[in-house]
């Protein structure tokens, strides 16, 4: 099925676009491609605006360089963490209009398929002995969600998070490219990204950071918790719009996504994209995000990451 074709008359018919605030190949890209595929075919175009792991796109929205009422911008839990840490400047969740969360993702830790490490515990034990020997690819710098995942696991393994050797990339696509080229030994990333490579057998996922094992391609991968590391990391994915969007236009998009996400066709496409059910729109989503940023700020403060 090319697309669900949901609510075709409710979305602007000309020049609708979904902005990916990262380079191609990562979770932000996946979000916009899922929306592009699910809404009326040919009506939503993709554009890429990488920089600062979402900061450039956020600034462009607030400065009204992205002013059209039919422009959606992808966000993730990582975006909310950046807001909490002050990496988007003096950002506040009320500065944009949160449209919809379309699914959830989870963190994961992966190595190359020819890596000598078969479990997360084996990897962390080796890393505890010689942390400088392991370059860890992450979407973002120290303090990013990919870093915090490893920092939490590392601390439980007896590793000082400051000793972790992080290699920062602009999104998960670059992280896996570096892993396949053997430039890094570990990727701290997301399940949706890892699933694409796991299908081809190119990588070995050592752990998923979910409460329970996940269905699908990674159904046989144990959780970090099963391996003695009580760390979970859910990642919501969705889109927001600029503050200049009128109430009428905003509600049009909210209603469009509500209809879209209630369809069986969308549920199938979300599953195919490697995401898991999580649907929220409008004010409910705005309230959820406000509380999520408070939680992220507390986690970041624990590791001394608040600016």
Short mmCIF file of C-alpha atoms in Angstrom, two decimals:
data_model
loop_
_atom_site.label_atom_id
_atom_site.label_comp_id
_atom_site.label_asym_id
_atom_site.label_seq_id
_atom_site.Cartn_x
_atom_site.Cartn_y
_atom_site.Cartn_z
CA UNK A 1 0.00 0.00 0.00
CA UNK A 2 1.55 3.28 -1.09
CA UNK A 3 -0.02 5.25 1.72
CA UNK A 4 -3.04 5.32 3.96
CA UNK A 5 -4.49 8.32 2.14
CA UNK A 6 -6.00 9.49 5.42
CA UNK A 7 -7.61 12.93 5.71
CA UNK A 8 -6.35 14.05 2.33
CA UNK A 9 -8.59 17.12 2.25
CA UNK A 10 -7.41 18.30 5.67
CA UNK A 11 -3.74 18.77 4.90
CA UNK A 12 -2.49 21.73 2.84
CA UNK A 13 -2.33 20.55 -0.74
CA UNK A 14 0.69 22.54 -1.87
CA UNK A 15 4.28 22.41 -0.65
CA UNK A 16 3.69 20.50 2.58
CA UNK A 17 7.01 19.38 3.97
CA UNK A 18 8.53 17.54 6.86
CA UNK A 19 11.89 18.86 8.00
CA UNK A 20 14.47 16.32 9.12
CA UNK A 21 16.74 18.14 11.62
CA UNK A 22 19.61 15.70 10.99
CA UNK A 23 21.41 13.99 8.14
CA UNK A 24 19.69 11.13 6.27
CA UNK A 25 19.52 7.66 7.72
CA UNK A 26 18.61 8.17 11.36
CA UNK A 27 15.49 8.22 13.49
CA UNK A 28 14.47 11.76 12.50
CA UNK A 29 14.64 10.74 8.86
CA UNK A 30 12.54 7.68 9.66
CA UNK A 31 9.89 9.88 11.32
CA UNK A 32 9.43 12.12 8.30
CA UNK A 33 9.51 9.22 5.85
CA UNK A 34 6.80 7.43 7.80
CA UNK A 35 4.64 10.57 7.67
CA UNK A 36 5.39 11.07 3.99
CA UNK A 37 4.37 7.51 3.23
CA UNK A 38 1.30 7.50 5.45
CA UNK A 39 -0.36 10.76 4.41
CA UNK A 40 -1.63 11.47 0.91
CA UNK A 41 1.05 10.23 -1.51
CA UNK A 42 3.01 13.07 -3.09
CA UNK A 43 1.70 15.76 -0.75
CA UNK A 44 4.47 15.84 1.87
CA UNK A 45 8.04 16.51 0.75
CA UNK A 46 11.16 15.97 2.85
CA UNK A 47 13.92 18.49 3.48
CA UNK A 48 17.05 18.15 5.59
CA UNK A 49 18.35 20.78 7.99
CA UNK A 50 21.08 19.16 10.13
CA UNK A 51 23.06 20.93 12.78
CA UNK A 52 23.35 20.82 16.53
CA UNK A 53 21.27 17.61 16.69
CA UNK A 54 18.11 19.63 16.02
CA UNK A 55 19.25 23.03 17.28
CA UNK A 56 19.56 24.61 13.81
CA UNK A 57 16.02 23.58 12.86
CA UNK A 58 14.64 24.78 16.21
CA UNK A 59 16.31 28.18 15.79
CA UNK A 60 15.04 28.42 12.21
CA UNK A 61 11.50 27.81 13.42
CA UNK A 62 11.70 30.44 16.13
CA UNK A 63 13.36 33.00 13.85
CA UNK A 64 10.53 32.35 11.39
CA UNK A 65 12.79 31.17 8.60
CA UNK A 66 10.51 28.11 8.61
CA UNK A 67 7.28 30.11 8.61
CA UNK A 68 4.82 28.22 6.44
CA UNK A 69 1.82 26.68 8.14
CA UNK A 70 2.36 23.41 6.29
CA UNK A 71 5.87 22.79 7.62
CA UNK A 72 6.31 19.98 10.15
CA UNK A 73 9.60 19.42 11.99
CA UNK A 74 10.57 16.02 13.37
CA UNK A 75 11.52 15.67 17.03
CA UNK A 76 12.44 12.85 19.37
CA UNK A 77 13.11 12.25 23.03
CA UNK A 78 16.65 13.40 22.25
CA UNK A 79 15.28 16.80 21.20
CA UNK A 80 13.51 17.11 24.55
CA UNK A 81 16.71 16.18 26.38
CA UNK A 82 18.57 18.91 24.47
CA UNK A 83 15.92 21.42 25.52
CA UNK A 84 16.29 20.28 29.13
CA UNK A 85 20.08 20.71 28.98
CA UNK A 86 19.98 24.13 27.36
CA UNK A 87 21.50 22.95 24.07
CA UNK A 88 18.79 24.76 22.11
CA UNK A 89 19.64 28.02 23.85
CA UNK A 90 16.98 29.51 26.12
CA UNK A 91 14.42 27.10 24.71
CA UNK A 92 11.06 26.51 26.29
CA UNK A 93 8.54 23.84 25.32
CA UNK A 94 5.86 26.52 24.91
CA UNK A 95 7.80 28.21 22.09
CA UNK A 96 6.55 25.80 19.40
CA UNK A 97 3.31 23.98 18.68
CA UNK A 98 3.53 20.24 19.37
CA UNK A 99 1.37 18.43 16.82
CA UNK A 100 1.69 14.68 17.25
CA UNK A 101 3.75 11.85 18.69
CA UNK A 102 3.44 9.03 16.17
CA UNK A 103 5.32 6.20 17.87
CA UNK A 104 7.99 5.22 20.31
CA UNK A 105 11.46 3.84 19.83
CA UNK A 106 13.94 2.41 22.33
CA UNK A 107 17.64 2.72 22.92
CA UNK A 108 19.99 -0.15 22.13
CA UNK A 109 23.70 -1.00 22.21
CA UNK A 110 25.29 -2.66 19.18
CA UNK A 111 28.66 -3.87 17.88
CA UNK A 112 29.86 -5.23 14.54
CA UNK A 113 28.87 -8.81 13.78
CA UNK A 114 32.54 -9.87 13.98
CA UNK A 115 33.02 -8.29 17.41
CA UNK A 116 34.33 -10.68 20.10
CA UNK A 117 31.60 -9.47 22.49
CA UNK A 118 28.43 -11.55 22.53
CA UNK A 119 26.65 -9.92 25.48
CA UNK A 120 26.35 -6.50 27.03
CA UNK A 121 28.02 -7.78 30.21
CA UNK A 122 31.06 -9.01 28.23
CA UNK A 123 31.35 -5.64 26.50
CA UNK A 124 31.07 -3.62 29.69
CA UNK A 125 33.58 -5.80 31.53
CA UNK A 126 36.12 -5.26 28.75
CA UNK A 127 35.31 -1.56 28.68
CA UNK A 128 35.74 -1.31 32.45
CA UNK A 129 39.28 -2.62 32.12
CA UNK A 130 40.28 -0.47 29.14
CA UNK A 131 37.69 2.26 28.41
CA UNK A 132 40.07 4.14 26.11
CA UNK A 133 40.09 1.16 23.71
CA UNK A 134 36.41 1.56 22.84
CA UNK A 135 35.21 4.37 20.59
CA UNK A 136 31.46 4.74 21.08
CA UNK A 137 29.43 6.27 18.25
CA UNK A 138 26.59 8.49 19.38
CA UNK A 139 24.14 10.88 17.79
CA UNK A 140 25.26 14.01 19.59
CA UNK A 141 27.98 15.07 21.98
CA UNK A 142 28.52 14.43 25.68
CA UNK A 143 25.17 14.90 27.39
CA UNK A 144 23.14 13.61 24.44
CA UNK A 145 20.68 10.79 24.98
CA UNK A 146 23.04 8.30 23.33
CA UNK A 147 25.77 9.36 25.75
CA UNK A 148 23.41 9.22 28.74
CA UNK A 149 22.39 5.66 27.85
CA UNK A 150 26.02 4.55 27.97
CA UNK A 151 26.75 6.71 31.02
CA UNK A 152 23.99 5.00 33.00
CA UNK A 153 25.07 1.51 31.91
CA UNK A 154 28.73 2.38 32.45
CA UNK A 155 28.16 3.63 35.96
CA UNK A 156 26.40 0.36 36.84
CA UNK A 157 29.43 -1.48 35.41
CA UNK A 158 31.82 0.53 37.58
CA UNK A 159 33.00 2.89 34.82
CA UNK A 160 33.37 6.61 35.35
CA UNK A 161 31.15 8.16 32.62
CA UNK A 162 33.87 10.76 32.01
CA UNK A 163 36.18 7.93 30.91
CA UNK A 164 33.87 6.92 28.05
CA UNK A 165 35.41 7.64 24.65
CA UNK A 166 32.56 9.23 22.70
CA UNK A 167 32.59 9.95 18.96
CA UNK A 168 29.77 12.37 18.14
CA UNK A 169 27.81 12.18 14.89
CA UNK A 170 24.87 14.10 13.45
CA UNK A 171 22.35 11.30 13.83
CA UNK A 172 22.18 7.52 13.90
CA UNK A 173 22.78 7.01 10.20
CA UNK A 174 26.35 8.29 10.49
CA UNK A 175 26.95 6.23 13.65
CA UNK A 176 26.20 2.96 11.89
CA UNK A 177 28.23 3.96 8.85
CA UNK A 178 31.21 4.51 11.17
CA UNK A 179 30.62 1.14 12.85
CA UNK A 180 30.52 -0.70 9.53
CA UNK A 181 33.76 1.03 8.50
CA UNK A 182 35.32 -0.07 11.81
CA UNK A 183 36.01 3.52 12.85
CA UNK A 184 34.18 2.86 16.13
CA UNK A 185 33.66 -0.33 18.13
CA UNK A 186 30.25 0.37 19.68
CA UNK A 187 27.06 2.22 18.74
CA UNK A 188 24.75 3.68 21.33
CA UNK A 189 21.64 4.30 19.26
CA UNK A 190 18.03 3.39 18.68
CA UNK A 191 16.19 0.17 17.89
CA UNK A 192 14.52 1.52 14.73
CA UNK A 193 17.94 2.36 13.27
CA UNK A 194 19.51 -0.91 14.38
CA UNK A 195 16.68 -3.00 12.92
CA UNK A 196 17.59 -1.86 9.40
CA UNK A 197 21.14 -3.22 9.76
CA UNK A 198 20.21 -6.27 11.82
CA UNK A 199 18.07 -7.55 8.95
CA UNK A 200 21.21 -7.79 6.83
CA UNK A 201 23.24 -9.38 9.61
CA UNK A 202 25.77 -6.54 9.56
CA UNK A 203 25.63 -5.84 13.29
CA UNK A 204 25.09 -7.58 16.60
CA UNK A 205 22.67 -5.88 18.95
CA UNK A 206 23.74 -6.72 22.49
CA UNK A 207 20.82 -5.22 24.39
CA UNK A 208 17.60 -3.28 23.95
CA UNK A 209 16.77 -0.63 26.55
CA UNK A 210 13.11 -1.53 26.98
CA UNK A 211 11.10 -3.01 29.84
CA UNK A 212 10.64 -6.30 27.99
CA UNK A 213 11.92 -7.94 24.83
CA UNK A 214 10.61 -6.34 21.66
CA UNK A 215 8.69 -8.12 18.88
CA UNK A 216 9.98 -8.20 15.33
CA UNK A 217 13.51 -8.40 13.97
CA UNK A 218 15.10 -8.01 17.43
CA UNK A 219 12.74 -10.35 19.30
CA UNK A 220 15.61 -12.57 20.50
CA UNK A 221 17.72 -9.71 21.84
CA UNK A 222 17.73 -9.53 25.66
CA UNK A 223 17.06 -6.31 27.51
CA UNK A 224 19.82 -4.56 29.43
CA UNK A 225 17.81 -5.29 32.56
CA UNK A 226 17.98 -9.04 31.88
CA UNK A 227 21.76 -8.74 31.78
CA UNK A 228 22.00 -6.99 35.12
CA UNK A 229 21.85 -3.34 34.00
CA UNK A 230 18.60 -1.73 35.10
CA UNK A 231 18.46 0.91 32.37
CA UNK A 232 15.53 1.62 30.06
CA UNK A 233 15.32 4.37 27.45
CA UNK A 234 12.06 4.91 25.54
CA UNK A 235 12.17 7.54 22.77
CA UNK A 236 9.02 9.18 21.49
CA UNK A 237 9.02 10.37 17.89
CA UNK A 238 6.80 13.00 16.38
CA UNK A 239 6.50 16.46 14.82
CA UNK A 240 6.04 20.08 15.87
CA UNK A 241 5.22 23.34 14.06
CA UNK A 242 6.28 26.95 14.40
CA UNK A 243 4.62 29.36 16.84
CA UNK A 244 3.26 31.50 14.00
CA UNK A 245 0.90 28.69 12.94
CA UNK A 246 -2.70 29.82 13.45
CA UNK A 247 -5.05 27.92 15.75
CA UNK A 248 -7.13 26.82 12.78
CA UNK A 249 -4.14 25.50 10.85
CA UNK A 250 -2.72 23.83 13.93
CA UNK A 251 -5.99 22.08 14.72
CA UNK A 252 -6.23 20.91 11.10
CA UNK A 253 -2.94 19.09 11.49
CA UNK A 254 -3.84 17.73 14.93
CA UNK A 255 -7.09 16.30 13.57
CA UNK A 256 -5.31 14.91 10.52
CA UNK A 257 -2.88 12.99 12.71
CA UNK A 258 -5.62 11.79 15.03
CA UNK A 259 -7.47 10.26 12.09
CA UNK A 260 -4.27 8.92 10.60
CA UNK A 261 -3.10 7.19 13.77
CA UNK A 262 -6.48 5.54 14.37
CA UNK A 263 -6.23 3.70 11.04
CA UNK A 264 -5.09 0.10 10.67
CA UNK A 265 -2.96 1.09 7.71
CA UNK A 266 -0.88 3.45 9.81
CA UNK A 267 -0.39 0.85 12.54
CA UNK A 268 1.05 -1.50 9.92
CA UNK A 269 3.36 1.13 8.48
CA UNK A 270 4.56 2.20 11.93
CA UNK A 271 5.41 -1.41 12.70
CA UNK A 272 7.24 -1.77 9.38
CA UNK A 273 9.27 1.33 10.27
CA UNK A 274 10.46 -0.32 13.48
CA UNK A 275 8.45 1.90 15.81
CA UNK A 276 6.07 0.84 18.57
CA UNK A 277 2.61 2.16 19.45
CA UNK A 278 2.45 5.58 21.06
CA UNK A 279 -0.10 8.11 19.83
CA UNK A 280 -0.67 11.54 21.32
CA UNK A 281 -1.64 14.93 19.90
CA UNK A 282 -2.37 18.55 20.72
CA UNK A 283 -2.63 19.76 24.29
CA UNK A 284 -2.23 16.29 25.76
CA UNK A 285 1.10 15.97 23.94
CA UNK A 286 2.18 19.47 24.98
CA UNK A 287 1.53 18.62 28.63
CA UNK A 288 3.36 15.30 28.28
CA UNK A 289 6.39 17.02 26.74
CA UNK A 290 6.52 19.64 29.48
CA UNK A 291 6.72 16.87 32.09
CA UNK A 292 9.21 14.86 30.01
CA UNK A 293 11.59 17.83 29.88
CA UNK A 294 11.41 18.11 33.67
CA UNK A 295 12.34 14.41 33.97
CA UNK A 296 15.19 14.74 31.48
CA UNK A 297 16.51 17.79 33.31
CA UNK A 298 16.66 15.75 36.51
CA UNK A 299 18.57 12.92 34.78
CA UNK A 300 20.98 15.35 33.14
CA UNK A 301 21.59 17.16 36.42
CA UNK A 302 22.53 13.82 37.99
CA UNK A 303 25.41 13.53 35.51
CA UNK A 304 26.38 17.21 35.70
CA UNK A 305 25.13 18.01 32.23
CA UNK A 306 22.99 21.08 32.92
CA UNK A 307 24.50 24.26 31.54
#
